[in-house]
CSV table of C-alpha atoms in Angstrom, one decimal:
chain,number,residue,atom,x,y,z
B,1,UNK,CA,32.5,-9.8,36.5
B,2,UNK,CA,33.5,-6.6,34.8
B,3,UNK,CA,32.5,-5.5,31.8
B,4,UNK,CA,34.1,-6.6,28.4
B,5,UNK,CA,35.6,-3.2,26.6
B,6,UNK,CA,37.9,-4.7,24.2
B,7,UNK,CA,37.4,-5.1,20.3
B,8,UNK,CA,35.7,-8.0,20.8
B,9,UNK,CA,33.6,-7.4,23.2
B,10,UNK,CA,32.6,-4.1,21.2
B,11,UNK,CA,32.0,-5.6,18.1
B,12,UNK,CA,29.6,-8.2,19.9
B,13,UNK,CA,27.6,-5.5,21.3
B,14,UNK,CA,27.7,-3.7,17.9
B,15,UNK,CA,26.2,-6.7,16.3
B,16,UNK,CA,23.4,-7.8,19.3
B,17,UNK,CA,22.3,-4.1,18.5
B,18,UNK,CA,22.2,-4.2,15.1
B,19,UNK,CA,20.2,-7.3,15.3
B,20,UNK,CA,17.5,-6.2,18.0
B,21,UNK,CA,16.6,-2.9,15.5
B,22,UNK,CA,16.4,-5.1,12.8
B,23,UNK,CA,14.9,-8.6,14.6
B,24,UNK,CA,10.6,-8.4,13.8
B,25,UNK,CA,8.0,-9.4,15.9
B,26,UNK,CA,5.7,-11.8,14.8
B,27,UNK,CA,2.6,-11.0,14.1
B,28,UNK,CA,1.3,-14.5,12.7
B,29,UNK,CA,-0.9,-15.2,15.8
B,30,UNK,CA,-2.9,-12.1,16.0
B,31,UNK,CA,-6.8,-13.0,15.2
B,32,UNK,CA,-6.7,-10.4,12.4
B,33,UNK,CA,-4.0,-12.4,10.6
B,34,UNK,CA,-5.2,-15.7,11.9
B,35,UNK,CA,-8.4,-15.0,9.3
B,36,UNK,CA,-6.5,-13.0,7.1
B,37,UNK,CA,-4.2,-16.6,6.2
B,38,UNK,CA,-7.6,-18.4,6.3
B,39,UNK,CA,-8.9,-16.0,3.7
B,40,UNK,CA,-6.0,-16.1,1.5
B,41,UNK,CA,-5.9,-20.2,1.9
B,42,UNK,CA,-9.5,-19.9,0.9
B,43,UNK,CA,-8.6,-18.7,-2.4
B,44,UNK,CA,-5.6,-20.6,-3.1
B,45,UNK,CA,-3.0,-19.1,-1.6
B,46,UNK,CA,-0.1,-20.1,1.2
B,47,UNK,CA,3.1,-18.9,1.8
B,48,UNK,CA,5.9,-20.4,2.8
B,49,UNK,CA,8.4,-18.2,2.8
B,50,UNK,CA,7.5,-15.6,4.6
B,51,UNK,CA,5.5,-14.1,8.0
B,52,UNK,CA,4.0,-11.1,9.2
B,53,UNK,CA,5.7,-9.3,11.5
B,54,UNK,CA,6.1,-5.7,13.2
B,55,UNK,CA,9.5,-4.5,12.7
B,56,UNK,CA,11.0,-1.1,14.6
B,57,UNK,CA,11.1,2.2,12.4
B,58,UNK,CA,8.7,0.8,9.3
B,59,UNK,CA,6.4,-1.0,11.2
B,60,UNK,CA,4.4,-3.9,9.9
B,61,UNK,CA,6.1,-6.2,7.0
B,62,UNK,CA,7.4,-9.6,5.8
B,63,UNK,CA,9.9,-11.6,7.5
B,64,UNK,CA,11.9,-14.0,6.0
B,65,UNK,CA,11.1,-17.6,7.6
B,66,UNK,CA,13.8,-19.5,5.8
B,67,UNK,CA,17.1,-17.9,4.1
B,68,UNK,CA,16.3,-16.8,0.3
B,69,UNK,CA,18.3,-16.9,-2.3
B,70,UNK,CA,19.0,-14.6,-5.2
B,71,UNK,CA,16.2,-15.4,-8.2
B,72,UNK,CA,14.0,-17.1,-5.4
B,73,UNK,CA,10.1,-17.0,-5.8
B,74,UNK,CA,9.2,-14.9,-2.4
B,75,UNK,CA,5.6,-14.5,-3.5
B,76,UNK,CA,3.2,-16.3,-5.9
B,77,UNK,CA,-0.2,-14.6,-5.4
B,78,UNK,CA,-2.9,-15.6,-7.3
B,79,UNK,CA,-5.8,-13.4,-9.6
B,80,UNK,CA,-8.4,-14.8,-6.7
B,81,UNK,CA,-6.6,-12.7,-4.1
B,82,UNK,CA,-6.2,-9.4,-6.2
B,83,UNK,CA,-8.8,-6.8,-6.1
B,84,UNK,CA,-9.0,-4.9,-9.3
B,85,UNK,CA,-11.8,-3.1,-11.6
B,86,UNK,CA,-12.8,-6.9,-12.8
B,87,UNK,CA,-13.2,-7.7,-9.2
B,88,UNK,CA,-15.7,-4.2,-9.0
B,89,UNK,CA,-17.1,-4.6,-12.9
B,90,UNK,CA,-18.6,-8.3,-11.5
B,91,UNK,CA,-20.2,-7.2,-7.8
B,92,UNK,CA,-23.5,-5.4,-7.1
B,93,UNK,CA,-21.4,-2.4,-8.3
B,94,UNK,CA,-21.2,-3.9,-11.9
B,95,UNK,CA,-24.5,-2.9,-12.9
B,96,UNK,CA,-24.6,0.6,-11.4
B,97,UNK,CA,-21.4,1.4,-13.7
B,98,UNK,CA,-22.1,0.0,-16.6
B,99,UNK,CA,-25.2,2.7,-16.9
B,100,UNK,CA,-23.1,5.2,-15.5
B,101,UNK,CA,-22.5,8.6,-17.6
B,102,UNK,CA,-20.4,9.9,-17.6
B,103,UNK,CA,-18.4,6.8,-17.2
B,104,UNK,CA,-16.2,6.6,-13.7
B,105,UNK,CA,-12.5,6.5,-13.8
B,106,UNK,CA,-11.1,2.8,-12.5
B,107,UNK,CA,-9.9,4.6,-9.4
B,108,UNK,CA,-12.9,5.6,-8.8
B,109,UNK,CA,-14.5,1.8,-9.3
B,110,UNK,CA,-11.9,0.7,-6.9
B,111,UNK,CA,-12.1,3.5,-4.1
B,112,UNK,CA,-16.2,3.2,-4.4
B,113,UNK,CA,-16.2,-0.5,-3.7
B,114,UNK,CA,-13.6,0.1,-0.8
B,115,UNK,CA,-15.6,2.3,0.8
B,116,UNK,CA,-19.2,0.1,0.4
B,117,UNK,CA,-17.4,-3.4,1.7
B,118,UNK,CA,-15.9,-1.1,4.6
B,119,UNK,CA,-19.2,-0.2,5.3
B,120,UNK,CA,-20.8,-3.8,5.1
B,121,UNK,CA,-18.9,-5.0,7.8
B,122,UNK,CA,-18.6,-8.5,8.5
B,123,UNK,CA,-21.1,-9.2,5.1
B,124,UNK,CA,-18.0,-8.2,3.4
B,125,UNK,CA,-16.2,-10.9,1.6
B,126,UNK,CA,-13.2,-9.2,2.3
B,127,UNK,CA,-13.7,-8.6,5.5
B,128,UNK,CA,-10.1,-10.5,6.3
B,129,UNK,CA,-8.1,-8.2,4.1
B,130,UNK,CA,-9.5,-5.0,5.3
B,131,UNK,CA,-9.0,-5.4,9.1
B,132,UNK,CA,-5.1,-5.8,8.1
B,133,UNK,CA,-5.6,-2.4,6.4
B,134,UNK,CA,-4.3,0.9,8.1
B,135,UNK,CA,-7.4,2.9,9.8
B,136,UNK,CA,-5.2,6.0,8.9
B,137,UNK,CA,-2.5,7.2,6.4
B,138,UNK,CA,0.3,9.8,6.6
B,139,UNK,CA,0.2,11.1,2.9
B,140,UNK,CA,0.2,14.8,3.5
B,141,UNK,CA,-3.2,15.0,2.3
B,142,UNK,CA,-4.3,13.6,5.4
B,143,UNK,CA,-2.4,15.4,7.6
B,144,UNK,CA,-3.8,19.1,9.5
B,145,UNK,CA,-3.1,22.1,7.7
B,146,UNK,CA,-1.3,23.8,10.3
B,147,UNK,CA,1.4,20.9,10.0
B,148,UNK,CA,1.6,21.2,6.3
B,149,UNK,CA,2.7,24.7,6.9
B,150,UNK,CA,5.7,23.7,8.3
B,151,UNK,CA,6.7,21.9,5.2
B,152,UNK,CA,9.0,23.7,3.3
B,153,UNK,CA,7.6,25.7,0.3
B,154,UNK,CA,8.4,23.0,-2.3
B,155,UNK,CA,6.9,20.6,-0.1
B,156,UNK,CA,4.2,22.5,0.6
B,157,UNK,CA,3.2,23.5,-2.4
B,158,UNK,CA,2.5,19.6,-3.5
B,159,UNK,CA,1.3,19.0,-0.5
B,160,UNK,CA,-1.5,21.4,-1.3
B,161,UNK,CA,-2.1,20.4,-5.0
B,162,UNK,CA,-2.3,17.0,-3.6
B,163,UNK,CA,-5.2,18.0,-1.6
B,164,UNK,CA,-6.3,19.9,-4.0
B,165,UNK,CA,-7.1,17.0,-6.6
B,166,UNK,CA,-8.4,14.7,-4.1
B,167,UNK,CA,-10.9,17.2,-3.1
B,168,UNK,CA,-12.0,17.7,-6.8
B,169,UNK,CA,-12.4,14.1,-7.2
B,170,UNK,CA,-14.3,13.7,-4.3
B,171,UNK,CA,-16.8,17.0,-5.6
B,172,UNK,CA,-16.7,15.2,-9.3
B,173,UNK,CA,-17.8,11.8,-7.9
B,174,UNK,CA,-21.2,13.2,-6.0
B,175,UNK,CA,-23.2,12.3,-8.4
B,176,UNK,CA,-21.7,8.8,-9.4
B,177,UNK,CA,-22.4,8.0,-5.4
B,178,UNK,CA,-25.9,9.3,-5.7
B,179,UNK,CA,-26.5,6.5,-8.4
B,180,UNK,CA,-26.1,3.7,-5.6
B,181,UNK,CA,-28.6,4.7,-3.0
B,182,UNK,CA,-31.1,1.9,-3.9
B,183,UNK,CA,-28.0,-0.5,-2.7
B,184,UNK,CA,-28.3,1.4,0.7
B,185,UNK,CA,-30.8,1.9,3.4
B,186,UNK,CA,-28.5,5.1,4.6
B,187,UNK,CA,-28.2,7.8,2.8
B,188,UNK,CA,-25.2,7.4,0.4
B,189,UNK,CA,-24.0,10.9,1.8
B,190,UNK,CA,-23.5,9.4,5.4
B,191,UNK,CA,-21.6,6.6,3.8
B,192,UNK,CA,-19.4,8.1,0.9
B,193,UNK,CA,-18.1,10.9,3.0
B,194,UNK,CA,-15.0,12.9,2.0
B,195,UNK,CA,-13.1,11.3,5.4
B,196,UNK,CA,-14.0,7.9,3.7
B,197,UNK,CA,-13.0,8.3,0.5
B,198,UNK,CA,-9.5,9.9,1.1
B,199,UNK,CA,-8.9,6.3,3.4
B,200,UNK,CA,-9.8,4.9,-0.1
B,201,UNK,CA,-7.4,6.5,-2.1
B,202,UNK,CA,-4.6,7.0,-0.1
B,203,UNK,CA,-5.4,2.3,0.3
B,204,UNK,CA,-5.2,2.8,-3.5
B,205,UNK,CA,-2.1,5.4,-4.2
B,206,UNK,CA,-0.3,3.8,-1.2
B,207,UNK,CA,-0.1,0.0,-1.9
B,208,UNK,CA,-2.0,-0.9,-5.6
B,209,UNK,CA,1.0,-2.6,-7.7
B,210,UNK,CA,1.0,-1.9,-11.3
B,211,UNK,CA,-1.0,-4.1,-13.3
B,212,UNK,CA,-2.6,-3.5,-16.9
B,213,UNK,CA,-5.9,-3.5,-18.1
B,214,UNK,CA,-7.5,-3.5,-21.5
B,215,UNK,CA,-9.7,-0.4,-21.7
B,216,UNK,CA,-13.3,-0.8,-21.4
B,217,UNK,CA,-16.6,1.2,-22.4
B,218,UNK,CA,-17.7,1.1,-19.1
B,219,UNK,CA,-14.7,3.0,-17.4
B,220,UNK,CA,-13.4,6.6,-18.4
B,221,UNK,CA,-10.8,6.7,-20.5
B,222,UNK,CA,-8.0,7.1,-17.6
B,223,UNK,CA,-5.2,4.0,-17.6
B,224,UNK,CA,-6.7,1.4,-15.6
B,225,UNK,CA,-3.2,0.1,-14.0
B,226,UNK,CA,-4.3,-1.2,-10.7
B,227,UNK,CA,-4.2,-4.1,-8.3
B,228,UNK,CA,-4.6,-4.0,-4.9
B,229,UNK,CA,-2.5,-7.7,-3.7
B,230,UNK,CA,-3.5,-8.5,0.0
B,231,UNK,CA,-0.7,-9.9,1.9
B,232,UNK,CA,1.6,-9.2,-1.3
B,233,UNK,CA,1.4,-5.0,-0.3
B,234,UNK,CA,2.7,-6.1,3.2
B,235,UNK,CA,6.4,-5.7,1.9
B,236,UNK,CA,7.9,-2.4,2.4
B,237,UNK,CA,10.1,0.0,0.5
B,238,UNK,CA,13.6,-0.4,0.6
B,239,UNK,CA,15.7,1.7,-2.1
B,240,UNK,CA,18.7,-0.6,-1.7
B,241,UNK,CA,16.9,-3.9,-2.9
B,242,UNK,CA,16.3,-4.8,-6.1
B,243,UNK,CA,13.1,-7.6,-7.2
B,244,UNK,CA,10.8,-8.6,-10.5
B,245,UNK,CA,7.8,-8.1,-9.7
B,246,UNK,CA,4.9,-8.9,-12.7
B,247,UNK,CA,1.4,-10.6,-13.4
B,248,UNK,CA,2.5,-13.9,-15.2
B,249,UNK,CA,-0.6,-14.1,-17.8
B,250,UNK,CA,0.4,-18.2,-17.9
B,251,UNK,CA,0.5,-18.8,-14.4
B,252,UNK,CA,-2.3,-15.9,-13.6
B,253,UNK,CA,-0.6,-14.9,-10.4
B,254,UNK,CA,0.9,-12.1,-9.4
B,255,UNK,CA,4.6,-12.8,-8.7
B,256,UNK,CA,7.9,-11.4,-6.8
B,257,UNK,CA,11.5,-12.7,-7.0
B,258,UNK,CA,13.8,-11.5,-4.9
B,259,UNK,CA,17.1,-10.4,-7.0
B,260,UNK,CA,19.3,-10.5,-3.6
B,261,UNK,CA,19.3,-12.5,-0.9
B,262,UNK,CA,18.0,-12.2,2.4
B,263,UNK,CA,18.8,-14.4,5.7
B,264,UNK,CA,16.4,-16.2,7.9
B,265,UNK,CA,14.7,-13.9,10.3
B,266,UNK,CA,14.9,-10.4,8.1
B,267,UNK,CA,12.8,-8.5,6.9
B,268,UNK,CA,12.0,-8.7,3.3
B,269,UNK,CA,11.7,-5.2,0.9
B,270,UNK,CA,10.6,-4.4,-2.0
B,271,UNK,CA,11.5,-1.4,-3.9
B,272,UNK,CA,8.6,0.9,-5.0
B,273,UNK,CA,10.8,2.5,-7.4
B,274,UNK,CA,14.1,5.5,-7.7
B,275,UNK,CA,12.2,8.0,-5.6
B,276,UNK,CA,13.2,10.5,-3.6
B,277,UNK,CA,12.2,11.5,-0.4
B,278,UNK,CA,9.5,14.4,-1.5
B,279,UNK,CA,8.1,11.8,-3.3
B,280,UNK,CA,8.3,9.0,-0.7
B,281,UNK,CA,6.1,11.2,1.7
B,282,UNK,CA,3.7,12.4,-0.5
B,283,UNK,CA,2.8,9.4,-2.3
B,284,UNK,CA,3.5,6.6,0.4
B,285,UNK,CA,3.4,9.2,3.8
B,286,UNK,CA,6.9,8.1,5.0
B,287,UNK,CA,10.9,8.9,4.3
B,288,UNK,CA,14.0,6.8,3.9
B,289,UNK,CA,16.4,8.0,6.2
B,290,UNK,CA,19.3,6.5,4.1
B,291,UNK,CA,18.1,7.7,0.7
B,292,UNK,CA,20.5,7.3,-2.2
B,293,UNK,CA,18.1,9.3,-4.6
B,294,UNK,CA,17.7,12.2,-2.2
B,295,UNK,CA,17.7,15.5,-3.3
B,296,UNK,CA,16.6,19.6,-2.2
B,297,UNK,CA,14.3,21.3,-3.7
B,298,UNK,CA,14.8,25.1,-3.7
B,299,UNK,CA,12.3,27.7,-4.5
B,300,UNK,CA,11.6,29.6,-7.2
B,301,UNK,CA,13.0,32.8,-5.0
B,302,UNK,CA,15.5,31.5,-3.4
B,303,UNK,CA,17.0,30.7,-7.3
B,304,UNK,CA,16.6,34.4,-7.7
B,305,UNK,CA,18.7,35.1,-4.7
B,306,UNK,CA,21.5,33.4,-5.6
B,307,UNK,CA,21.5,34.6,-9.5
């Protein structure tokens, strides 16, 4: 039988393409999300809207397991499942940074208990939710030097006061990781390592939502703003969707509603705010290739050139 090559036939194609770059994998049946769902049901959590799922060109997110409507509920995540500096202020840690002076910053709280549950293992209580994590970022801070010199100067430049201030903050927190050796039987040097807590921050400045604390004594006086939501920070970016997304201080949950619909079988995006693409790598360590808010940024010299 010969080929179809009319309009028809053409637009079929079109669309059985369309779907297959779109169409996810599930990922629901992988051990590491087997206990991460058992986990999350463990403190009071099941979804039933959505699955995990690997989808081509963003990788790992949420796909839609029924159609969703505009207004809908896609996620209802309770306080249990969100790690913030609460979470840190009431573990072994609690103690160490209450007599801490000067006091840490919340990102440091949250980064420091990161890296010491990474580090127990399977002791960890959240053990489940950091084997979903990624082993490795693409923030330019994490990337070789001799391919942020490709960037172009703009870029670069970021890119380097990026590293920069990471580098500072792991050289300002020596002493604040010092403080914990008598929870360790290595030395706190082998564990808090710089490679360590860069995976910590960029887990933090990658996928923490915005949530706000009250300011405590305890804590430097830096905004404390974050939440890390397991399962919840499985959504990626999408600049053409639009969602509310807030803690709800009655329900205490952490919740998303979708302001568009979505069909049965996509995948489901969030919208990490009107950013463009300079700021999508640097912060997130990925670009939207169909970017309404993209701009160019020109040098300093090339500004002169053209006066």
């Amino acid at each position: 039988m010969k080929r179809g090559r009319g309009r028809t036939s053409r637009i079929r194609r079109q669309k059985l393409f369309r779907s297959s770059v779109s169409r996810g994998v599930n990922e629901s049946c992988k051990p590491e999300f087997i206990e991460f769902k058992k986990w999350l049901k463990d403190r009071k959590f099941e979804d039933t809207n959505l699955i995990p799922a690997c989808f081509p060109g963003t990788g790992r997110g949420l796909m839609s397991k029924t159609s969703l409507q505009e207004g809908q509920m896609i996620i209802s995540l309770p306080e249990s499942c969100l790690l913030t500096t609460d979470t840190v202020i009431r573990s072994y840690l609690g103690t160490y940074i209450a007599k801490c002076q000067p006091p840490p910053s919340p990102l440091l709280a949250l980064c420091t208990f990161l890296v010491s549950e990474k580090h127990a293992g399977d002791q960890s209580l959240w053990k489940p939710y950091l084997d979903i994590l990624p082993k490795a970022y693409t923030c330019p801070v994490c990337l070789e030097p001799k391919v942020v010199n490709l960037f172009p100067e703009p870029l670069k430049a970021k890119a380097e006061e990026q590293r920069a201030r990471v580098q500072g903050f792991f050289s300002s927190s020596r002493d604040f990781f010092s403080s914990l050796q008598p929870l360790f039987s290595e030395a706190v040097e082998s564990i808090f390592s710089y490679s360590a807590l860069l995976w910590a921050w960029c887990t933090v400045n990658t996928r923490a939502v915005y949530m706000k604390h009250g300011q405590r004594k305890c804590f430097s006086p830096e905004p404390d703003t974050y939440a890390l939501a397991p399962y919840l920070d499985l959504l990626n970016h999408s600049p053409d969707v639009q969602v509310k997304a807030a803690f709800n201080e009655e329900t205490r949950c952490y919740e998303v509603r979708t302001a568009s619909g979505c069909r049965k079988h996509e995948q489901v995006f969030i919208c990490y705010g009107p950013h463009d693409n300079q700021r999508l790598l640097l912060e997130y360590g990925f670009v939207s290739i169909q970017n309404p808010h993209a701009c160019v940024y020109v040098s300093a010299g090339w500004n002169q050139l053209c006066s």
